[in-house]
XYZ file of C-alpha atoms in Angstrom:
279
model
C -88.929 -85.945 45.325
C -89.199 -83.086 42.922
C -91.418 -81.154 45.351
C -88.934 -81.419 48.165
C -86.135 -80.059 45.985
C -88.264 -77.121 44.935
C -89.064 -76.211 48.513
C -85.461 -76.363 49.490
C -84.525 -74.193 46.574
C -86.981 -71.478 47.631
C -85.802 -71.634 51.236
C -82.141 -70.924 50.296
C -81.406 -67.323 51.199
C -80.619 -65.360 48.104
C -77.423 -63.322 47.769
C -77.771 -59.605 47.706
C -78.035 -58.330 44.142
C -74.706 -57.298 42.581
C -74.377 -53.683 41.493
C -73.217 -54.027 37.980
C -70.967 -51.410 36.413
C -69.884 -49.647 39.615
C -66.170 -50.482 39.204
C -65.957 -49.576 35.475
C -67.723 -46.261 36.058
C -65.227 -45.242 38.714
C -62.336 -46.152 36.484
C -63.729 -44.055 33.664
C -64.154 -41.114 36.009
C -60.535 -41.481 37.114
C -59.397 -41.550 33.496
C -61.312 -38.390 32.661
C -59.796 -36.701 35.684
C -56.289 -37.572 34.594
C -57.033 -36.378 31.058
C -58.394 -33.086 32.374
C -55.256 -32.667 34.472
C -52.990 -33.289 31.506
C -54.937 -30.853 29.347
C -54.845 -28.253 32.095
C -51.052 -28.599 32.323
C -50.497 -27.926 28.609
C -49.340 -24.293 27.938
C -51.886 -23.651 25.229
C -50.809 -20.039 24.695
C -47.236 -21.019 23.953
C -48.371 -23.893 21.736
C -50.622 -21.571 19.788
C -47.886 -18.995 19.350
C -45.446 -21.687 18.227
C -47.915 -22.941 15.646
C -48.407 -19.404 14.333
C -44.639 -18.858 14.072
C -44.150 -22.120 12.190
C -46.958 -21.204 9.831
C -45.515 -17.747 9.203
C -42.036 -19.181 8.646
C -43.465 -21.463 5.999
C -45.379 -18.643 4.332
C -42.556 -16.046 4.272
C -40.467 -17.655 1.474
C -43.571 -18.286 -0.555
C -44.808 -14.744 -0.040
C -41.367 -13.246 -0.689
C -41.097 -15.146 -3.950
C -44.516 -13.917 -5.012
C -43.669 -10.294 -4.147
C -40.289 -10.371 -5.881
C -41.836 -12.023 -8.902
C -44.412 -9.263 -9.133
C -41.738 -6.544 -8.659
C -39.094 -8.037 -10.972
C -38.008 -5.975 -13.958
C -35.542 -6.352 -16.794
C -32.145 -4.675 -16.516
C -32.362 -1.719 -18.876
C -29.222 0.331 -18.139
C -25.649 -0.038 -16.844
C -23.648 2.822 -15.310
C -19.850 2.440 -15.188
C -17.628 4.387 -12.772
C -13.859 4.511 -12.409
C -10.657 6.163 -13.625
C -9.407 4.553 -16.817
C -5.969 4.446 -18.392
C -5.703 1.089 -20.107
C -9.353 0.096 -20.445
C -12.225 2.424 -21.316
C -15.657 3.226 -19.964
C -17.253 2.466 -23.331
C -15.583 -0.947 -23.547
C -16.742 -1.831 -20.034
C -20.298 -0.729 -20.826
C -20.237 -2.808 -23.982
C -19.034 -5.863 -22.056
C -21.698 -5.345 -19.384
C -24.323 -5.002 -22.100
C -24.596 -8.795 -22.160
C -26.784 -8.470 -19.052
C -29.186 -5.940 -20.538
C -32.644 -7.523 -20.666
C -31.868 -10.045 -17.922
C -33.874 -10.344 -14.708
C -33.175 -7.606 -12.170
C -33.441 -9.975 -9.196
C -32.378 -13.305 -10.716
C -29.147 -12.064 -12.305
C -26.139 -13.204 -10.273
C -23.958 -10.159 -9.657
C -20.966 -12.371 -8.873
C -21.047 -13.614 -12.472
C -20.807 -10.050 -13.753
C -17.981 -9.274 -11.313
C -16.000 -12.380 -12.311
C -16.462 -11.665 -16.008
C -15.215 -8.078 -15.721
C -12.236 -9.017 -13.547
C -10.979 -11.309 -16.297
C -10.195 -8.216 -18.376
C -6.412 -7.576 -18.350
C -6.558 -4.039 -16.942
C -9.258 -4.640 -14.308
C -8.031 -5.258 -10.772
C -11.466 -5.299 -9.130
C -15.100 -4.683 -10.059
C -17.931 -3.835 -7.655
C -21.453 -4.418 -8.988
C -24.710 -3.325 -7.354
C -28.385 -3.082 -8.261
C -30.196 0.256 -8.349
C -34.002 -0.062 -8.367
C -35.877 -0.519 -10.557
C -33.837 -1.533 -13.616
C -30.231 -0.360 -13.374
C -26.797 -1.781 -12.547
C -23.908 0.353 -11.275
C -20.382 -0.974 -11.856
C -17.346 0.548 -10.134
C -14.048 -0.429 -11.793
C -10.591 -0.173 -10.252
C -7.755 -0.611 -12.724
C -4.356 -2.124 -12.089
C -1.662 0.483 -11.504
C 1.362 -0.364 -13.674
C 4.714 -0.129 -11.913
C 7.079 -1.111 -14.723
C 7.448 -2.918 -18.012
C 8.440 -6.549 -17.607
C 10.813 -8.806 -19.536
C 8.794 -9.492 -22.687
C 6.681 -6.358 -22.968
C 4.186 -7.292 -20.293
C 3.403 -4.988 -17.407
C 3.873 -5.550 -13.700
C 1.421 -3.859 -11.337
C 2.224 -2.194 -8.031
C 0.917 -5.295 -6.273
C 3.392 -7.489 -8.160
C 0.947 -8.971 -10.664
C 2.110 -9.611 -14.216
C -0.464 -8.884 -16.911
C -0.437 -8.678 -20.685
C -2.891 -6.136 -22.130
C -3.052 -5.522 -25.846
C -2.027 -1.875 -25.309
C 0.821 -1.820 -22.743
C 2.230 1.359 -24.279
C -0.578 3.451 -22.733
C 1.181 3.019 -19.393
C 3.637 5.651 -20.576
C 7.232 6.025 -19.459
C 8.035 3.442 -16.801
C 11.154 1.630 -15.562
C 11.976 -1.712 -17.156
C 12.322 -4.759 -14.944
C 13.364 -8.223 -16.053
C 13.784 -11.647 -14.534
C 12.140 -15.040 -14.118
C 8.398 -14.704 -13.539
C 8.600 -16.520 -10.215
C 11.102 -13.900 -8.959
C 9.029 -10.864 -9.870
C 8.529 -9.795 -6.241
C 12.251 -10.114 -5.518
C 13.011 -7.871 -8.482
C 10.400 -5.320 -7.372
C 11.763 -5.212 -3.801
C 15.349 -4.746 -4.983
C 14.285 -2.097 -7.500
C 12.420 -0.105 -4.847
C 15.397 -0.184 -2.475
C 17.818 0.998 -5.143
C 15.446 3.566 -6.618
C 14.905 5.273 -3.257
C 18.656 5.620 -2.671
C 19.315 6.837 -6.194
C 16.542 9.442 -6.111
C 17.845 10.730 -2.759
C 21.140 11.475 -4.534
C 19.567 13.045 -7.588
C 19.951 9.994 -9.819
C 17.150 8.512 -11.885
C 16.294 4.814 -11.863
C 15.602 3.330 -15.310
C 15.582 -0.422 -14.801
C 16.856 -3.564 -13.116
C 17.325 -7.070 -14.466
C 17.903 -10.419 -12.782
C 19.393 -13.189 -14.898
C 18.423 -16.837 -14.440
C 21.828 -17.555 -12.931
C 21.246 -14.818 -10.335
C 23.278 -11.859 -11.588
C 21.877 -8.332 -11.196
C 22.317 -5.387 -13.575
C 21.146 -1.844 -12.805
C 20.262 0.790 -15.412
C 20.356 4.483 -14.519
C 18.203 7.136 -16.187
C 21.347 8.825 -17.561
C 22.180 5.642 -19.498
C 24.887 4.205 -17.244
C 24.767 0.437 -16.781
C 25.942 -0.936 -13.423
C 26.942 -4.617 -13.210
C 26.404 -5.943 -9.671
C 26.773 -9.719 -10.125
C 25.303 -12.416 -7.922
C 26.970 -11.982 -4.516
C 27.018 -9.100 -2.042
C 24.719 -7.159 -4.344
C 23.713 -4.529 -1.796
C 27.311 -3.925 -0.693
C 28.422 -3.548 -4.324
C 25.601 -1.128 -4.966
C 26.693 0.996 -1.986
C 30.283 0.925 -3.277
C 29.111 2.128 -6.674
C 27.191 5.003 -5.058
C 30.325 6.082 -3.164
C 32.558 5.935 -6.245
C 29.990 7.703 -8.384
C 29.561 10.601 -5.967
C 33.308 11.030 -5.433
C 34.723 10.330 -8.894
C 32.133 9.938 -11.634
C 29.319 12.442 -11.037
C 31.135 15.252 -12.806
C 31.780 13.048 -15.847
C 28.598 10.975 -15.878
C 27.847 11.813 -19.511
C 31.127 10.103 -20.495
C 30.465 6.830 -18.631
C 28.935 3.866 -20.428
C 29.273 1.014 -17.926
C 30.451 0.427 -14.378
C 31.436 -3.036 -13.168
C 31.089 -3.199 -9.386
C 32.052 -6.862 -9.000
C 35.487 -5.976 -7.666
C 36.490 -6.215 -4.015
C 37.997 -2.769 -3.480
C 36.625 -0.649 -6.315
C 34.880 -0.573 -9.668
C 35.873 -0.798 -13.335
C 34.601 1.967 -15.596
C 33.900 1.613 -19.313
C 33.871 4.966 -21.066
C 31.799 5.831 -24.073
C 33.315 5.226 -27.491
C 34.269 8.833 -28.223
C 36.006 9.196 -24.852
C 37.774 5.850 -25.180
C 39.182 6.829 -28.616
C 40.655 10.093 -27.351
C 41.628 8.787 -23.923
C 40.142 9.697 -20.538
C 40.306 13.315 -19.531
C 42.516 14.290 -16.621
C-alpha cells in the first residue's frame, strides 16, 4: 500500500516553480522612482538660498551686538547749543553731566531729553550722539509773552510756567485771570494790543475776573473798565471817545468806565479833580 502511494506521488505533475520576490522588487523600484521624481521637483537652489538667509538673519543681531560692544565708549563730553535768557548754558551742561561716564550706545537719549524738558525755561531739547564719546544738546527756551496773575510767566504758546527768576524776562505786559482761561485772555489781549498800537497807544495789561469782567490797562496808566458783556463793542467805543475827546488830555485821565450804553465815564487824576476839569 505504501509503495502504490509513493508511485502516485511521483507521477503527479509538479507545479512550475514560483519566482519569489518578483512583486516586492517591482514595488521597491516604483517607490524609488517616485522618490526620485519628488526630489527632482524640489527647487534646491531656492531652498539653499532661503536657508542661507535665515542663517544670516539669525547671525546679524548677534554680530551687531558683538560689534557695538567692541566699539562702545563712555560719554566723555556734552556740548550745549541754544540761545538762553532764563536758563544758562552752564546750568544745562551741569544737568547733563549726570550722563558723563555712561555707555555711548546704551544710554537712552529720550531719558536725557525728558529730564531737560522738565526744567521750567526749556520748551524742547534735541539730543544726539557724536562719535566716539560726545553728546550734543540743542535747547529751545520758552518765549515769555507776559507776566501772569501771581508772578508766573505765560509763554507765546499759552503755557504757564513758574521759573525761579521770572524777572529776567524784562518788561512785559501783565495778564491775569483763571488759569483755565489763559488762552482766552491771550487772544483778547492780542486783539486789543494790535488796535491800540495802530493808534499809537501802548498796551500794558489785561485782566479777567472770575465773574467774567474785563479790565484793560494802557501803557500811559489809564485803566479802562469793559465789564462782562459786549466787551469788543465797548472797547471800540472807548477808542472812538479817546481819539475824539481824551487824547489831548490823556495825562490827566486816571480811569475810563466804558460800561455805559451811549458813552463812557471818565475819572480824572486827583490833582485835576481837585481843581476841576479844564475847559
